[in-house]
Tab-separated table of C-alpha atoms in Angstrom:
chain	number	residue	atom	x	y	z
X	69	MET	CA	2.899	-40.373	-2.025
X	70	PRO	CA	0.601	-37.370	-2.618
X	71	TYR	CA	1.241	-35.499	-5.843
X	72	LEU	CA	0.100	-32.116	-7.068
X	73	ILE	CA	-0.109	-31.996	-10.859
X	74	PHE	CA	0.751	-28.931	-12.987
X	75	ASN	CA	0.502	-28.178	-16.675
X	76	SER	CA	4.270	-27.870	-16.991
X	77	PRO	CA	7.437	-28.576	-14.983
X	78	GLU	CA	8.070	-24.837	-14.886
X	79	GLU	CA	4.786	-24.248	-13.052
X	80	ALA	CA	5.666	-26.962	-10.556
X	81	ILE	CA	9.102	-25.452	-9.965
X	82	ALA	CA	7.595	-22.008	-9.442
X	83	ARG	CA	5.149	-23.391	-6.877
X	84	THR	CA	7.785	-25.213	-4.825
X	85	ASP	CA	10.012	-22.143	-5.028
X	86	GLN	CA	7.156	-20.027	-3.645
X	87	ALA	CA	6.772	-22.508	-0.803
X	88	GLY	CA	10.491	-22.137	-0.147
X	89	LYS	CA	10.028	-18.387	0.077
X	90	ASP	CA	7.091	-18.871	2.430
X	91	ARG	CA	9.331	-20.978	4.679
X	92	SER	CA	12.209	-18.514	4.274
X	93	LEU	CA	14.650	-21.209	3.212
X	94	PRO	CA	18.364	-20.302	3.197
X	95	TYR	CA	18.551	-19.429	-0.520
X	96	HIS	CA	15.644	-17.019	-0.138
X	97	ARG	CA	17.299	-15.445	2.903
X	98	GLY	CA	20.224	-14.586	0.658
X	99	GLU	CA	22.585	-17.145	2.169
X	100	ASP	CA	25.309	-18.905	0.218
X	101	ASP	CA	23.345	-22.155	0.219
X	102	PRO	CA	21.350	-23.906	-2.528
X	103	THR	CA	18.340	-24.824	-0.360
X	104	ARG	CA	15.334	-23.117	-1.968
X	105	TYR	CA	12.597	-25.706	-2.670
X	106	ILE	CA	10.225	-27.475	-0.274
X	107	TRP	CA	8.984	-30.273	-2.512
X	108	GLY	CA	10.669	-32.277	-5.229
X	109	VAL	CA	9.580	-31.861	-8.847
X	110	VAL	CA	8.732	-34.751	-11.170
X	111	PRO	CA	9.013	-33.588	-14.773
X	112	GLU	CA	7.091	-35.615	-17.321
X	113	GLN	CA	8.912	-36.709	-20.460
X	114	GLY	CA	7.683	-36.050	-23.973
X	115	SER	CA	6.895	-33.077	-26.170
X	116	ASN	CA	4.241	-31.468	-23.958
X	117	PRO	CA	5.370	-32.416	-20.467
X	118	ARG	CA	3.428	-31.844	-17.300
X	119	GLY	CA	5.024	-31.409	-13.914
X	120	ALA	CA	4.220	-32.803	-10.502
X	121	LEU	CA	5.247	-31.965	-6.973
X	122	MET	CA	5.965	-34.754	-4.512
X	123	ILE	CA	4.102	-33.499	-1.449
X	124	ASP	CA	5.953	-35.554	1.130
X	125	GLY	CA	5.516	-33.021	3.930
X	126	GLU	CA	4.707	-29.423	4.771
X	127	GLN	CA	1.138	-29.735	3.523
X	128	ASP	CA	0.237	-26.678	5.578
X	129	LEU	CA	1.852	-24.629	2.813
X	130	LEU	CA	-0.807	-25.724	0.337
X	131	THR	CA	-3.991	-23.785	-0.304
X	132	PRO	CA	-7.289	-25.575	0.370
X	133	THR	CA	-7.780	-25.866	-3.378
X	134	GLU	CA	-4.380	-27.474	-3.800
X	135	THR	CA	-4.985	-29.840	-0.906
X	136	SER	CA	-8.213	-31.030	-2.460
X	137	ALA	CA	-6.410	-31.555	-5.768
X	138	LEU	CA	-3.789	-33.950	-4.352
X	139	VAL	CA	-3.646	-37.388	-5.960
X	140	ASN	CA	-1.993	-40.512	-4.626
X	141	GLU	CA	-0.449	-41.562	-7.917
X	142	LEU	CA	0.748	-39.890	-11.051
X	143	PRO	CA	-1.837	-39.956	-13.863
X	144	ALA	CA	-2.084	-43.237	-15.720
X	145	ASP	CA	-0.974	-41.609	-18.969
X	146	TRP	CA	2.122	-40.048	-17.405
X	147	VAL	CA	5.178	-40.406	-19.640
X	148	TYR	CA	8.211	-41.620	-17.702
X	149	PRO	CA	11.834	-41.349	-18.819
X	150	PRO	CA	13.184	-44.452	-20.520
X	151	ASN	CA	14.829	-47.011	-18.301
X	152	PRO	CA	16.985	-49.418	-20.288
X	153	PHE	CA	17.211	-51.930	-17.457
X	154	GLU	CA	13.518	-52.766	-17.014
C	93	MET	CA	29.526	-22.212	-5.586
C	94	ALA	CA	33.164	-22.766	-4.838
C	95	PRO	CA	34.463	-23.646	-1.403
C	96	ARG	CA	35.791	-20.567	0.258
C	97	LEU	CA	38.306	-19.632	2.859
C	98	GLY	CA	37.181	-16.138	3.889
C	99	LEU	CA	35.960	-16.976	7.332
C	100	GLY	CA	34.717	-14.706	10.040
C	101	GLY	CA	37.282	-13.842	12.645
C	102	GLY	CA	40.177	-14.704	10.383
C	103	VAL	CA	39.991	-18.347	11.309
C	104	SER	CA	41.396	-20.780	8.795
C	105	ALA	CA	38.975	-23.267	7.272
C	106	ASP	CA	41.420	-25.970	8.126
C	107	PRO	CA	43.602	-25.003	11.040
C	108	ALA	CA	45.262	-28.393	10.885
C	109	SER	CA	46.207	-28.271	7.234
C	110	GLY	CA	49.849	-27.969	8.103
C	111	LEU	CA	49.719	-31.305	9.847
C	112	PHE	CA	49.168	-33.039	6.539
C	113	ALA	CA	52.106	-31.593	4.696
C	114	ALA	CA	54.292	-34.582	5.507
C	115	ALA	CA	51.749	-37.209	4.596
C	116	PRO	CA	50.581	-37.061	0.985
C	117	LEU	CA	46.849	-37.428	0.560
C	118	LEU	CA	45.178	-39.408	-2.195
C	119	LEU	CA	44.924	-36.575	-4.712
C	120	ASP	CA	48.446	-35.376	-3.924
C	121	THR	CA	49.808	-38.664	-5.204
C	122	TYR	CA	47.140	-39.354	-7.833
C	123	PRO	CA	46.081	-35.873	-8.976
C	124	ASN	CA	43.805	-34.503	-11.672
C	125	ALA	CA	40.539	-35.997	-10.505
C	126	HIS	CA	37.589	-34.394	-12.268
C	127	ARG	CA	35.192	-34.723	-9.319
C	128	ALA	CA	36.115	-35.629	-5.734
C	129	TYR	CA	33.684	-35.822	-2.824
C	130	SER	CA	34.638	-37.395	0.473
C	131	VAL	CA	34.270	-37.370	4.236
C	132	ARG	CA	38.051	-37.132	4.425
C	133	LYS	CA	40.463	-34.567	3.112
C	134	LEU	CA	41.828	-35.704	-0.244
C	135	ARG	CA	44.322	-33.022	-1.215
C	136	THR	CA	46.798	-31.133	0.978
C	137	ASP	CA	46.313	-27.796	-0.744
C	138	TYR	CA	42.533	-28.037	-0.669
C	139	GLU	CA	41.582	-25.186	1.650
C	140	GLY	CA	37.818	-25.501	1.622
C	141	TYR	CA	35.308	-27.315	3.763
C	142	ALA	CA	34.011	-30.853	3.615
C	143	MET	CA	30.332	-29.987	3.269
C	144	LYS	CA	27.604	-27.510	4.051
C	145	VAL	CA	24.709	-28.667	6.196
C	146	ARG	CA	21.261	-27.429	7.150
C	147	GLU	CA	19.819	-28.144	10.569
C	148	GLY	CA	16.296	-29.496	10.637
C	149	SER	CA	14.738	-27.772	13.627
C	150	GLY	CA	12.618	-25.568	11.418
C	151	MET	CA	14.891	-22.543	11.349
C	152	ASN	CA	16.987	-24.139	8.598
C	153	TYR	CA	20.250	-22.668	9.865
C	154	THR	CA	23.252	-23.597	7.763
C	155	ASN	CA	26.976	-23.882	8.350
C	156	ASP	CA	30.116	-25.259	6.795
C	157	ILE	CA	31.874	-28.259	8.311
C	158	ALA	CA	35.674	-28.360	8.252
C	159	PHE	CA	37.856	-31.423	8.442
C	160	ASP	CA	39.115	-32.295	11.915
C	161	ASP	CA	42.785	-32.504	12.904
C	162	ASP	CA	42.937	-35.998	11.383
C	163	GLY	CA	41.528	-34.775	8.079
C	164	ARG	CA	38.093	-36.312	8.635
C	165	VAL	CA	34.526	-35.263	9.245
C	166	SER	CA	33.771	-36.130	12.856
C	167	LEU	CA	32.246	-34.713	16.019
C	168	ASP	CA	35.540	-32.847	16.419
C	169	SER	CA	35.093	-31.052	13.098
C	170	LYS	CA	34.720	-27.323	13.541
C	171	ILE	CA	31.901	-25.385	11.961
C	172	TYR	CA	32.028	-22.009	10.238
C	173	ASN	CA	29.845	-19.567	8.335
C	174	ARG	CA	27.016	-20.101	10.792
C	175	SER	CA	23.780	-18.502	9.656
C	176	ASP	CA	22.452	-18.570	13.224
C	177	SER	CA	25.036	-15.931	14.180
C	178	GLY	CA	26.568	-18.313	16.691
C	179	THR	CA	30.261	-18.647	17.400
C	180	ASN	CA	32.385	-19.921	14.547
C	181	GLY	CA	34.994	-22.548	15.297
C	182	VAL	CA	33.055	-24.637	17.785
C	183	THR	CA	33.010	-28.366	17.206
C	184	LEU	CA	30.165	-30.124	15.485
C	185	GLY	CA	29.524	-32.098	18.657
C	186	SER	CA	29.162	-29.016	20.821
C	187	TYR	CA	27.113	-27.159	18.208
C	188	LEU	CA	24.416	-29.779	18.414
C	189	THR	CA	24.287	-29.922	22.199
C	190	GLY	CA	21.350	-27.543	22.369
C	191	TYR	CA	19.208	-29.486	19.938
C	192	SER	CA	16.926	-32.389	20.734
C	193	ASN	CA	17.606	-35.368	18.448
C	194	PRO	CA	18.941	-33.133	15.711
C	195	ASP	CA	19.053	-33.908	12.028
C	196	LEU	CA	21.631	-32.292	9.797
C	197	MET	CA	20.979	-32.370	6.070
C	198	VAL	CA	23.782	-32.037	3.530
C	199	THR	CA	23.004	-29.265	1.055
C	200	THR	CA	26.472	-29.219	-0.518
C	201	TRP	CA	29.240	-31.821	-0.693
C	202	TYR	CA	32.217	-29.793	-1.775
C	203	ASP	CA	34.322	-30.886	-4.726
C	204	GLN	CA	37.953	-31.315	-3.664
C	205	SER	CA	39.204	-31.939	-7.189
C	206	GLY	CA	39.869	-28.281	-7.879
C	207	GLU	CA	37.177	-28.159	-10.558
C	208	GLY	CA	34.778	-26.459	-8.121
C	209	SER	CA	31.838	-28.612	-9.198
C	210	ASN	CA	30.080	-29.230	-5.909
C	211	ALA	CA	27.380	-31.847	-5.396
C	212	LEU	CA	24.196	-29.985	-4.471
C	213	GLN	CA	20.581	-30.487	-3.497
C	214	PRO	CA	18.242	-27.470	-3.434
C	215	THR	CA	15.119	-29.354	-2.228
C	216	THR	CA	14.782	-29.845	1.524
C	217	THR	CA	13.213	-33.290	1.431
C	218	LYS	CA	15.840	-34.646	-0.982
C	219	GLN	CA	18.942	-33.743	1.043
C	220	PRO	CA	20.866	-36.672	2.560
C	221	LYS	CA	21.687	-36.592	6.262
C	222	LEU	CA	24.971	-36.271	8.107
C	223	PHE	CA	23.185	-36.402	11.454
C	224	ASN	CA	20.148	-38.609	11.903
C	225	GLY	CA	18.077	-38.351	15.069
C	226	GLY	CA	20.942	-37.012	17.102
C	227	SER	CA	23.670	-39.343	15.889
C	228	LEU	CA	26.472	-38.818	13.409
C	229	VAL	CA	25.867	-41.103	10.431
C	230	THR	CA	28.742	-43.561	10.130
C	231	ALA	CA	29.633	-46.751	8.327
C	232	GLY	CA	32.384	-49.320	8.599
C	233	ASP	CA	34.803	-50.422	11.261
C	234	PRO	CA	36.437	-48.159	12.264
C	235	ALA	CA	33.352	-45.993	11.978
C	236	ARG	CA	33.791	-43.159	9.531
C	237	ALA	CA	31.246	-40.446	8.814
C	238	GLY	CA	28.952	-40.834	5.842
C	239	LEU	CA	25.946	-39.348	4.098
C	240	LEU	CA	22.701	-41.209	4.724
C	241	PHE	CA	20.340	-41.743	1.812
C	242	SER	CA	16.971	-43.220	2.865
C	243	GLY	CA	15.342	-43.788	-0.463
C	244	SER	CA	12.607	-46.072	-1.638
C	245	ALA	CA	11.156	-46.527	-5.097
C	246	TRP	CA	9.469	-43.165	-5.394
C	247	SER	CA	11.047	-40.850	-2.871
C	248	GLY	CA	14.371	-40.250	-1.240
C	249	GLN	CA	17.543	-38.235	-1.409
C	250	GLN	CA	19.824	-37.163	-4.202
C	251	LEU	CA	22.889	-34.972	-4.707
C	252	LEU	CA	23.238	-33.445	-8.157
C	253	VAL	CA	26.590	-33.773	-9.934
C	254	ASP	CA	27.538	-32.068	-13.191
C	255	GLU	CA	28.989	-34.615	-15.637
C	256	ALA	CA	30.473	-31.951	-17.956
C	257	GLY	CA	33.902	-32.905	-19.261
C	258	LEU	CA	33.465	-36.649	-18.766
C	259	SER	CA	33.412	-39.148	-21.632
C	260	LEU	CA	33.269	-42.875	-22.080
C	261	GLY	CA	36.574	-44.417	-23.003
C	262	SER	CA	38.618	-42.208	-20.711
C	263	ILE	CA	36.949	-42.418	-17.346
C	264	THR	CA	37.795	-44.067	-14.056
C	265	ALA	CA	35.692	-43.795	-10.917
C	266	PHE	CA	35.984	-44.917	-7.310
C	267	SER	CA	33.321	-45.086	-4.623
C	268	VAL	CA	33.003	-46.120	-1.001
C	269	LEU	CA	29.430	-46.902	-0.047
C	270	LYS	CA	27.207	-49.197	1.948
C	271	HIS	CA	23.791	-50.318	0.735
C	272	SER	CA	20.913	-50.503	3.213
C	273	GLN	CA	19.144	-52.968	0.924
C	274	THR	CA	20.145	-54.847	-2.222
C	275	SER	CA	16.936	-56.413	-3.471
C	276	SER	CA	15.137	-53.463	-5.036
C	277	LYS	CA	16.447	-51.363	-7.868
C	278	ALA	CA	18.237	-48.216	-6.780
C	279	TYR	CA	20.997	-45.989	-8.061
C	280	PRO	CA	23.878	-45.046	-5.730
C	281	TRP	CA	25.101	-42.882	-8.599
C	282	ILE	CA	24.329	-42.172	-12.231
C	283	LEU	CA	26.325	-39.683	-14.288
C	284	SER	CA	24.684	-40.345	-17.648
C	285	GLN	CA	20.998	-41.286	-17.603
C	286	ALA	CA	20.324	-41.563	-21.289
C	287	SER	CA	22.433	-43.204	-23.930
C	288	PRO	CA	25.315	-43.557	-23.271
C	289	TYR	CA	24.751	-44.920	-19.790
C	290	PHE	CA	27.256	-44.587	-17.011
C	291	SER	CA	26.001	-45.624	-13.621
C	292	HIS	CA	26.129	-47.986	-10.676
C	293	TYR	CA	22.860	-49.514	-9.678
C	294	VAL	CA	21.817	-52.297	-7.380
C	295	ASN	CA	19.035	-54.760	-8.062
C	296	SER	CA	18.119	-58.336	-7.194
C	297	ASP	CA	21.103	-58.615	-4.870
C	298	ALA	CA	23.606	-57.579	-7.512
C	299	ASP	CA	25.812	-54.538	-7.924
C	300	ILE	CA	25.636	-53.504	-11.559
C	301	TYR	CA	27.945	-51.201	-13.509
C	302	ALA	CA	26.048	-49.917	-16.548
C	303	TYR	CA	28.080	-48.527	-19.408
C	304	ASP	CA	27.249	-47.248	-22.894
C	305	ALA	CA	24.210	-47.583	-25.114
C	306	ASP	CA	24.283	-51.327	-25.504
C	307	ASN	CA	23.462	-51.699	-21.839
C	308	THR	CA	26.732	-53.339	-21.034
C	309	THR	CA	26.257	-54.489	-17.501
C	310	ILE	CA	28.868	-55.851	-15.204
C	311	THR	CA	27.501	-57.480	-12.113
C	312	ASP	CA	28.737	-58.638	-8.776
C	313	PRO	CA	26.731	-60.094	-5.890
C	314	ALA	CA	25.719	-57.251	-3.619
C	315	THR	CA	25.804	-57.115	0.156
C	316	THR	CA	24.934	-54.559	2.793
C	317	ASP	CA	28.565	-54.398	3.898
C	318	GLN	CA	30.611	-51.259	3.387
C	319	ARG	CA	32.448	-51.732	0.089
C	320	MET	CA	34.924	-50.058	-2.196
C	321	PHE	CA	34.152	-50.001	-5.919
C	322	SER	CA	36.385	-49.087	-8.824
C	323	TYR	CA	34.947	-48.599	-12.305
C	324	ARG	CA	37.230	-48.806	-15.323
C	325	GLY	CA	35.876	-47.169	-18.473
C	326	LEU	CA	38.389	-47.760	-21.231
C	327	PRO	CA	37.565	-48.700	-24.841
C	328	GLY	CA	36.922	-52.419	-25.025
C	329	ALA	CA	37.743	-52.988	-21.386
C	330	GLN	CA	35.125	-52.029	-18.826
C	331	VAL	CA	35.589	-53.655	-15.454
C	332	MET	CA	34.092	-53.155	-12.022
C	333	TYR	CA	36.316	-54.000	-9.084
C	334	THR	CA	34.686	-54.736	-5.749
C	335	ASP	CA	37.034	-54.447	-2.791
C	336	GLY	CA	39.851	-54.801	-5.290
C	337	GLU	CA	38.534	-57.931	-7.002
C	338	ALA	CA	37.610	-57.714	-10.684
C	339	SER	CA	34.115	-58.663	-11.762
C	340	SER	CA	33.830	-61.906	-13.665
C	341	ALA	CA	32.129	-60.171	-16.582
C	342	THR	CA	33.679	-57.323	-18.524
C	343	GLY	CA	32.318	-54.811	-20.999
C	344	THR	CA	33.543	-54.444	-24.557
C	345	SER	CA	32.163	-51.087	-25.664
C	346	VAL	CA	34.580	-49.010	-27.739
C	347	ALA	CA	32.520	-45.824	-27.460
C	348	THR	CA	34.197	-42.549	-26.616
C	349	THR	CA	30.956	-40.588	-26.366
C	350	ALA	CA	30.595	-37.720	-23.933
C	351	LEU	CA	28.317	-38.450	-20.992
C	352	ALA	CA	24.761	-37.237	-21.590
C	353	ASP	CA	23.942	-33.917	-19.999
C	354	ASN	CA	21.056	-34.128	-17.568
C	355	ALA	CA	20.260	-31.850	-14.652
C	356	ALA	CA	19.341	-34.921	-12.610
C	357	ASN	CA	22.727	-36.649	-12.895
C	358	GLY	CA	24.260	-37.367	-9.530
C	359	MET	CA	24.124	-39.619	-6.485
C	360	GLY	CA	21.019	-41.352	-5.193
C	361	ALA	CA	18.301	-41.593	-7.857
C	362	TRP	CA	17.340	-42.188	-11.457
C	363	TYR	CA	16.246	-38.992	-13.216
C	364	GLY	CA	15.661	-37.595	-9.743
C	365	VAL	CA	12.223	-39.128	-9.664
C	366	MET	CA	12.474	-42.808	-8.774
C	367	TYR	CA	14.720	-45.749	-7.839
C	368	PHE	CA	16.021	-43.734	-4.916
C	369	TRP	CA	18.924	-45.375	-3.161
C	370	ALA	CA	19.113	-46.356	0.508
C	371	GLY	CA	22.590	-46.461	1.965
C	372	THR	CA	25.580	-44.530	3.222
C	373	PHE	CA	27.944	-42.746	0.833
C	374	GLN	CA	31.447	-41.873	2.003
C	375	GLU	CA	33.596	-41.155	-1.039
C	376	PHE	CA	33.115	-40.638	-4.778
C	377	ILE	CA	36.036	-39.755	-7.036
C	378	VAL	CA	35.908	-39.547	-10.821
C	379	TYR	CA	38.900	-39.126	-13.135
C	380	ASP	CA	38.535	-38.046	-16.744
C	381	SER	CA	41.487	-40.276	-17.566
C	382	ASP	CA	42.694	-43.851	-17.468
C	383	GLN	CA	43.884	-44.748	-13.987
C	384	THR	CA	44.501	-48.427	-14.667
C	385	SER	CA	48.146	-48.257	-13.671
C	386	ASN	CA	47.240	-46.488	-10.432
C	387	ARG	CA	44.095	-48.403	-9.581
C	388	SER	CA	45.476	-50.807	-7.032
C	389	ASP	CA	47.467	-48.059	-5.314
C	390	ILE	CA	44.427	-45.783	-5.178
C	391	GLU	CA	42.420	-48.656	-3.730
C	392	ALA	CA	45.157	-49.223	-1.160
C	393	ASN	CA	44.921	-45.585	-0.165
C	394	ILE	CA	41.146	-45.833	0.187
C	395	ASP	CA	41.453	-49.052	2.128
C	396	ALA	CA	44.012	-47.539	4.470
C	397	GLU	CA	41.445	-44.917	5.431
C	398	PHE	CA	38.269	-46.976	5.568
C	399	GLU	CA	39.773	-50.432	6.365
C	400	ILE	CA	37.291	-52.217	4.157
C	401	THR	CA	39.199	-55.349	3.171
């Protein structure tokens, strides 16, 4: 899964929202529908969380700089939410 | 976003609603559910739609799907509020005639409880499917419509559900679902992701009902058959019923804590980021009350519709 890493979840949300505008998704057309984002957001846990986008399609919406910045895994020091059943 | 009537052309959202007056539906007889999502009509005076879908041809047209004359989502369901400016009131089957192998993604599964808390997904790639490659998603025998989740560990679908107003100790839930796999960890639903826990997950061929902070887990062997689950959440007496049979283990938590608020609560994933579920979801009803005395009758109602047992 390619990921695009951001300094905060808010930045990641803004980027996928912009992609939704670029694709003119229903929410951005003013329809009564929640569909507004192209890619899912992975928010990091912790006090200074980063954000990531799961780029599982529509890579043509990325800039060349973003495409070159894609990574196949989240950073090794990524803080995940606690799972009590592991 | 509440389900609405106001349809173009003055057409009723449910032209057949009068047909159901004589036959009480599940929430007519067992009212006051806090959340209620289904591929069938659950309440006679519910005047909204079953769900809103987005077609996947690239234009992302949306429309609302009404229940058919039998109170179900089917190819005979009529569609309304079309964003492609097409004719309202045509059947779902005819609407899709012009598409090649169409997919229909569910953006909104409307809440029939009366609380107006719809299950939503704003991200295109995370919306479950009602139509997959040209076919209506179904499960069971007789085949009933369902929502297809195609998750794997790190990606998949999810519908977000607001847990507000729900607490341990006074909660009863019911689901009808069919796993596509049972070996890897996945969450059909989770309404409280941090302590206290309240979820159903599947792992290592077991269905697991997780409840409260002490990780009370109630397990049953899992299968890929369509199944009906009931989850009792009373103080000192948590039980999961599978097709009407009580789990061998029970939980003993006496907590009455409110479920933990999290924007990622809902159906299909853990925190919205992993353990995505693969399967077909057909009904999910949650009461903010003890339904122990009604449980077997509610299960009988569910079974009469889906013919699971």
